[in-house]
Tab-separated table of C-alpha atoms in Angstrom:
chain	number	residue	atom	x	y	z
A	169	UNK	CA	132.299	38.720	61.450
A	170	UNK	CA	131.744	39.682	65.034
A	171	UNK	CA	135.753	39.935	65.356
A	172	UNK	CA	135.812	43.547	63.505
A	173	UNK	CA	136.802	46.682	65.691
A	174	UNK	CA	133.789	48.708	65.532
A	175	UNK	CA	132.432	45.512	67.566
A	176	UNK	CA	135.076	45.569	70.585
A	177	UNK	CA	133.188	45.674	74.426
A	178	UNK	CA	133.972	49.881	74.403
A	179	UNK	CA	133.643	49.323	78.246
A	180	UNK	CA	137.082	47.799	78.775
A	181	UNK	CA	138.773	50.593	76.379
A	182	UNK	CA	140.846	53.323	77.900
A	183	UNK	CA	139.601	56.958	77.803
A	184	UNK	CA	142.106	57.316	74.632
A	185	UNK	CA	140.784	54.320	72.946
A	186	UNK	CA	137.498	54.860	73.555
A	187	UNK	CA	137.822	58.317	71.901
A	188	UNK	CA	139.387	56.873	69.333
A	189	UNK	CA	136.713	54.508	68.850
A	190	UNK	CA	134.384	57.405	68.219
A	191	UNK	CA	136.136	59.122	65.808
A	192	UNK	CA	136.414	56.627	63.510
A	193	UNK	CA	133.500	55.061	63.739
A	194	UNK	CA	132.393	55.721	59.868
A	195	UNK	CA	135.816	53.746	59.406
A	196	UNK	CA	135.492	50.866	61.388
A	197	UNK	CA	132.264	50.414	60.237
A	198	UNK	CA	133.183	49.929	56.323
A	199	UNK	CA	135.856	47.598	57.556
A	200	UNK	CA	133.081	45.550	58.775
A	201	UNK	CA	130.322	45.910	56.007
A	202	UNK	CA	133.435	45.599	52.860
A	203	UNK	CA	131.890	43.242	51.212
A	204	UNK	CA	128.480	43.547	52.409
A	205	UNK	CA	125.630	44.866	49.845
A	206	UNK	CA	124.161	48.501	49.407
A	207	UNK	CA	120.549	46.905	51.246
A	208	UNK	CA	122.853	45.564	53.831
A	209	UNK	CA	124.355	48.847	54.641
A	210	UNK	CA	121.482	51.078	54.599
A	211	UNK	CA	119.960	47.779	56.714
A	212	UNK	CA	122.717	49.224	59.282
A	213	UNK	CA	121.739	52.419	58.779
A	214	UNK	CA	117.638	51.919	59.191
A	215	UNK	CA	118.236	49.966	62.621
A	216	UNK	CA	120.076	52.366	64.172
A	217	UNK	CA	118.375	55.464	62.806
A	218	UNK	CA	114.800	53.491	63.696
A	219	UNK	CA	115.443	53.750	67.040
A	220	UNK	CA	116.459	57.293	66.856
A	221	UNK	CA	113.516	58.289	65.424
A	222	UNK	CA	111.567	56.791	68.488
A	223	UNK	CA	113.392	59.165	70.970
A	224	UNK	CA	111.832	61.839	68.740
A	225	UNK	CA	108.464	60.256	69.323
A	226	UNK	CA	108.986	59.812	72.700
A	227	UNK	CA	110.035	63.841	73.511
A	228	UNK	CA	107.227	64.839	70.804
A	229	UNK	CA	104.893	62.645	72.415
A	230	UNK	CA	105.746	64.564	76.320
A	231	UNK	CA	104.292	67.563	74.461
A	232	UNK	CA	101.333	65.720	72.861
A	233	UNK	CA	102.475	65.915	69.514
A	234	UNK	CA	103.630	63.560	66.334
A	235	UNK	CA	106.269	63.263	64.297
A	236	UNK	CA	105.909	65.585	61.096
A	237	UNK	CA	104.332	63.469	57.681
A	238	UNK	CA	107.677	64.734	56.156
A	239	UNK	CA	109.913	62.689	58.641
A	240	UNK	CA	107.450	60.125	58.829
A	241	UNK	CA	107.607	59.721	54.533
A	242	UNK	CA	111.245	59.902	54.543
A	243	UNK	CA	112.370	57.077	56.295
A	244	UNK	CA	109.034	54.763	55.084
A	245	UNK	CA	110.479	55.565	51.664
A	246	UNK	CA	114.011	54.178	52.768
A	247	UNK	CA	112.459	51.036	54.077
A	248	UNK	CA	110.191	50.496	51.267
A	249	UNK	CA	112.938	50.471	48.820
A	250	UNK	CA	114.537	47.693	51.544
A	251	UNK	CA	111.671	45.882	50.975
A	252	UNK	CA	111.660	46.143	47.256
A	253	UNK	CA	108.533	48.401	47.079
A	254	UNK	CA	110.013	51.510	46.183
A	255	UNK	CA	112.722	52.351	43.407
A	256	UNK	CA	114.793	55.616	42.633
A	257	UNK	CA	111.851	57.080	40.403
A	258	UNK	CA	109.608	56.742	43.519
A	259	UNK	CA	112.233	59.245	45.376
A	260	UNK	CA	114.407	61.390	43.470
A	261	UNK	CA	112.568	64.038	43.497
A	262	UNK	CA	111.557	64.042	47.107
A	263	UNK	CA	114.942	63.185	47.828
A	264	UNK	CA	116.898	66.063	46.410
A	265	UNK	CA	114.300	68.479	47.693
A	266	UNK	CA	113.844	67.416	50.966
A	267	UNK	CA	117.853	67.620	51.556
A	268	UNK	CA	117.450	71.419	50.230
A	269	UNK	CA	114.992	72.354	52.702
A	270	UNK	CA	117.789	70.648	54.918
A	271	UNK	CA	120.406	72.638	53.821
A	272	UNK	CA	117.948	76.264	54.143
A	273	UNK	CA	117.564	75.242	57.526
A	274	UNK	CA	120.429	74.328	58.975
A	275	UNK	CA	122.988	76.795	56.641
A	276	UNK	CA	120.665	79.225	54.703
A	277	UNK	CA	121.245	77.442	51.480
A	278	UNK	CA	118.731	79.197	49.026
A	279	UNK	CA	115.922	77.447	47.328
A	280	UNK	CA	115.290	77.317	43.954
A	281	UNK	CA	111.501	77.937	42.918
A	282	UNK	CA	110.709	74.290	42.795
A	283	UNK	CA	112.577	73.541	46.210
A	284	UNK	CA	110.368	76.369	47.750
A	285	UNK	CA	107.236	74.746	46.331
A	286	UNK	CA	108.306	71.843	47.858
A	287	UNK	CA	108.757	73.525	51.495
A	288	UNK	CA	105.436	75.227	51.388
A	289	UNK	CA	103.863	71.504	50.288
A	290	UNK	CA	105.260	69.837	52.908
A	291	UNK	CA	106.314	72.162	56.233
A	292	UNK	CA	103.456	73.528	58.506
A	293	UNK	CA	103.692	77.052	59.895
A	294	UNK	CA	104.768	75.448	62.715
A	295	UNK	CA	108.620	75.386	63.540
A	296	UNK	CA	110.088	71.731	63.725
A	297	UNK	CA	112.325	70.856	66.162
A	298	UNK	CA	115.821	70.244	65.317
A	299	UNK	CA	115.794	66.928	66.049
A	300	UNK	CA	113.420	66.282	63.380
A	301	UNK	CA	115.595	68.240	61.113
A	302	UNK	CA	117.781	65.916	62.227
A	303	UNK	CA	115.936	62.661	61.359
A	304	UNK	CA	115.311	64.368	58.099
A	305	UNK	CA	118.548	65.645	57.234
A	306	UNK	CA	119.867	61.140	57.851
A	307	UNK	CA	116.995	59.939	55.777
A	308	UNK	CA	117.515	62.466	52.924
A	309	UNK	CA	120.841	61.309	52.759
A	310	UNK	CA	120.618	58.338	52.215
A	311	UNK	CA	118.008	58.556	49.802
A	312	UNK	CA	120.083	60.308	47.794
A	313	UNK	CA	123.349	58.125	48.364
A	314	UNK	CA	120.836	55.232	46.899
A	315	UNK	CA	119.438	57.860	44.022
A	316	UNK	CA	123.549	58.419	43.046
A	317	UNK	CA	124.090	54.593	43.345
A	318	UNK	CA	121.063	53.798	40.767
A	319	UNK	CA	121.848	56.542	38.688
A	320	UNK	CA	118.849	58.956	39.540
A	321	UNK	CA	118.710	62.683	39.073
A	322	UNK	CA	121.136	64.365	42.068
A	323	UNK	CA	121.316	68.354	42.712
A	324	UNK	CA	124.297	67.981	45.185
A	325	UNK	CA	127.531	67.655	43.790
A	326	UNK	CA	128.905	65.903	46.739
A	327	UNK	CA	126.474	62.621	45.697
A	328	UNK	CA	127.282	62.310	42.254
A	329	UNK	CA	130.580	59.747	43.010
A	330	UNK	CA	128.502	57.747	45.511
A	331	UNK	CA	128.954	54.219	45.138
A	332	UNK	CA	128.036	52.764	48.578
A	333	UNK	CA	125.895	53.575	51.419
A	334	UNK	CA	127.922	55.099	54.441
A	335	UNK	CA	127.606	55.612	58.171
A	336	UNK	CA	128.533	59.334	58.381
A	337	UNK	CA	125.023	60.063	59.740
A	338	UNK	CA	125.365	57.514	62.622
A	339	UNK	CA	129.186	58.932	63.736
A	340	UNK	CA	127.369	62.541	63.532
A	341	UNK	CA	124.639	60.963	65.909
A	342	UNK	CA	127.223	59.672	68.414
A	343	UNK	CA	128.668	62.719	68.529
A	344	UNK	CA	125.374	64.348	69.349
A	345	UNK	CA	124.266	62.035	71.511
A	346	UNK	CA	127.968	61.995	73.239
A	347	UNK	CA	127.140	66.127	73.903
A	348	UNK	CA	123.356	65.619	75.167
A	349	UNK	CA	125.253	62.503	77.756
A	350	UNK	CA	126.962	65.411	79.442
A	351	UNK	CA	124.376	66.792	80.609
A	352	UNK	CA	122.130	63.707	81.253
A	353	UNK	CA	124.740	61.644	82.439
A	354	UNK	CA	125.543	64.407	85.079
A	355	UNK	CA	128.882	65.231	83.955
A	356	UNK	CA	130.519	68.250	85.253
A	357	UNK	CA	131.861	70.649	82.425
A	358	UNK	CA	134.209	73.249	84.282
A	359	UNK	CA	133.994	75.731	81.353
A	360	UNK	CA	133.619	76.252	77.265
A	361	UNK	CA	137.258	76.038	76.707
A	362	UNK	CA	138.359	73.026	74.888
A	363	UNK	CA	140.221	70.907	77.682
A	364	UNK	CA	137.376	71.110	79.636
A	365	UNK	CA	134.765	70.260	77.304
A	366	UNK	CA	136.945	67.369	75.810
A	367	UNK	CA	137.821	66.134	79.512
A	368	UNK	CA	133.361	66.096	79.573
A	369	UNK	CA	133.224	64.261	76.465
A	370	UNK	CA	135.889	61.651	77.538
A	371	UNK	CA	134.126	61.143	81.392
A	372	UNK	CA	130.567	60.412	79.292
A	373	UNK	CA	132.778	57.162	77.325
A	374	UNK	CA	133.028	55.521	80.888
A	375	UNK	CA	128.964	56.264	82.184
A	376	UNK	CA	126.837	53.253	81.441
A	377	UNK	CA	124.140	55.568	79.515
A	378	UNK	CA	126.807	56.309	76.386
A	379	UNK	CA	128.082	52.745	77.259
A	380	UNK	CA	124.637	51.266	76.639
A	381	UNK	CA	124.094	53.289	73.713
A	382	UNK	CA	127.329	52.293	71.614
A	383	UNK	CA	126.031	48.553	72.615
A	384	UNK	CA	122.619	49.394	70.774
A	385	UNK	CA	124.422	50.666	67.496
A	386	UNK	CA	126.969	47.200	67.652
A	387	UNK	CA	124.010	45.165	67.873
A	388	UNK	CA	121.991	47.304	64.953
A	389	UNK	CA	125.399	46.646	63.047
A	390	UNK	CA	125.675	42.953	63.652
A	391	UNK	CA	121.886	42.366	63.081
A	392	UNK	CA	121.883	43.965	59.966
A	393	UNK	CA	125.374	41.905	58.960
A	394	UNK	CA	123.600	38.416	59.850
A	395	UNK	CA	120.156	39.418	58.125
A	396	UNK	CA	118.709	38.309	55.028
A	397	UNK	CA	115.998	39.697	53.198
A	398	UNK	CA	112.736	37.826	54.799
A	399	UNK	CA	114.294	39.097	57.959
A	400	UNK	CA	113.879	42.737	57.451
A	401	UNK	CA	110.533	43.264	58.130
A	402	UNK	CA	110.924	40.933	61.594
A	403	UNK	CA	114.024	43.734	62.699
A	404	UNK	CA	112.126	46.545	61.872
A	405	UNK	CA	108.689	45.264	63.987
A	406	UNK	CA	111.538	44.470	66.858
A	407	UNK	CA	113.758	47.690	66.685
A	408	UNK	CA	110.058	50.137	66.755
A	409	UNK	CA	110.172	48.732	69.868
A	410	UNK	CA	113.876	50.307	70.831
A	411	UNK	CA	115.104	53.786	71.550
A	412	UNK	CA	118.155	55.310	71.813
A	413	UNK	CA	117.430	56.978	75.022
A	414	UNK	CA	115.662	56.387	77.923
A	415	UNK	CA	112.466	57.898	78.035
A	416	UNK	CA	112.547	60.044	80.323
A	417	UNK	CA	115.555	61.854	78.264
A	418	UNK	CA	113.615	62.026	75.028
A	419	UNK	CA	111.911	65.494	75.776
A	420	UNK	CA	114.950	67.253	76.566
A	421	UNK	CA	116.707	65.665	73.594
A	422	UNK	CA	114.304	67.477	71.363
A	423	UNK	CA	116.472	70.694	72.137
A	424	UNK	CA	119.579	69.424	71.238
């Protein structure tokens, strides 16, 4: 099980290999989880995005703040349903609006009536910060991946053929977190043009910050492989205590 590509010690791999490695991460990852269930996938998922969610409350905490009730409800509502708590008509609705306020936000997608309802429900005056958009935007998703797979009510035409839970939202993470490692890794980036910022991006695969981050989302991966269900609730109490960054990176993450 462990033998799988997306497990492979990234710290041996060549610059070329290693960027390979990102960019088909979502790949290598359903060559490991083939024959693995829905719960065990979004198992993947919830480990990895867990300790995600704790660099947010580590740079919201620098400013004496919380995470939002919004991001907070979205992923307990993906871990309830884990658990067996929580079932599509417990999140259909909250899914499909919560990715529209998303999709406002980050691409000026138009709400409907309802959807602005919603927003005014559930977002303070206050601006979030994109990283909780961010959080938001992963947990959405994959409610609504899970609302497709049961059947529920989707909004988004790109759901409706959804037979399996992904890990497109974890290869979009790596990618951000690859960016933020230039800078907190220390790596010079000559200029904006492209062969400098992709000779950046491929310096940051050999620093032992991204290195130690691509060993926290193998061992998310193979946790959630070996698990069974009376183990869930054991990984998540263990992985609240993980983050994806050092601490004293999380504030200036909150920008990214």
């Amino acid at each position: 099980m462990d033998d799988y590509a997306v497990f492979i010690d990234f710290k041996l791999l060549n610059r070329k290999r290693a960027g390979d490695w990102v960019a088909n991460f979502s790949g290598l990852s359903e060559e490991a989880f083939r024959n693995s269930s829905n719960k065990t996938r979004l198992l993947g998922n919830l480990l990895v995005l867990e300790q995600y969610f704790n660099t947010l409350k580590h740079g919201l905490k620098e400013y004496g703040k919380e995470a939002e009730p919004i991001v907070n409800k979205a992923v307990g509502l993906l871990w309830d349903y884990l658990y067996g708590k929580a079932g599509v008509s417990d999140f259909e609705d909250f899914a499909n609006n919560a990715y529209a306020c998303v999709l406002e936000y980050m691409v000026g997608e138009e709400l409907t009536d309802e959807q602005l309802k919603f927003y005014n429900n559930n977002f303070s005056g206050e601006n979030m910060y994109s990283f909780s958009w961010e959080i938001l935007s992963w947990a959405s998703y994959l409610l609504l991946e899970l609302t497709a797979i049961h059947g529920g009510r989707i909004d988004f035409s790109e759901f409706e053929e959804c037979c399996f839970i992904d890990f497109a939202q974890i290869e979009e993470a790596i990618n951000v977190l690859n960016d933020a490692c230039i800078e907190f890794a220390g790596i010079e980036c000559h200029s904006s043009k492209a062969k400098d910022v992709m000779k950046a991006m491929e310096d940051v695969y050999e620093t032992p910050l991204f290195q130690s981050i691509v060993l926290k989302i193998q061992k998310s991966l193979k946790d959630a492989l070996h698990s069974k269900p009376e183990d869930y609730e054991k990984l998540r109490n263990e992985y609240s205590r993980y983050s994806m960054l050092p601490e004293e990176f999380a504030a200036d993450f909150l920008e990214f």
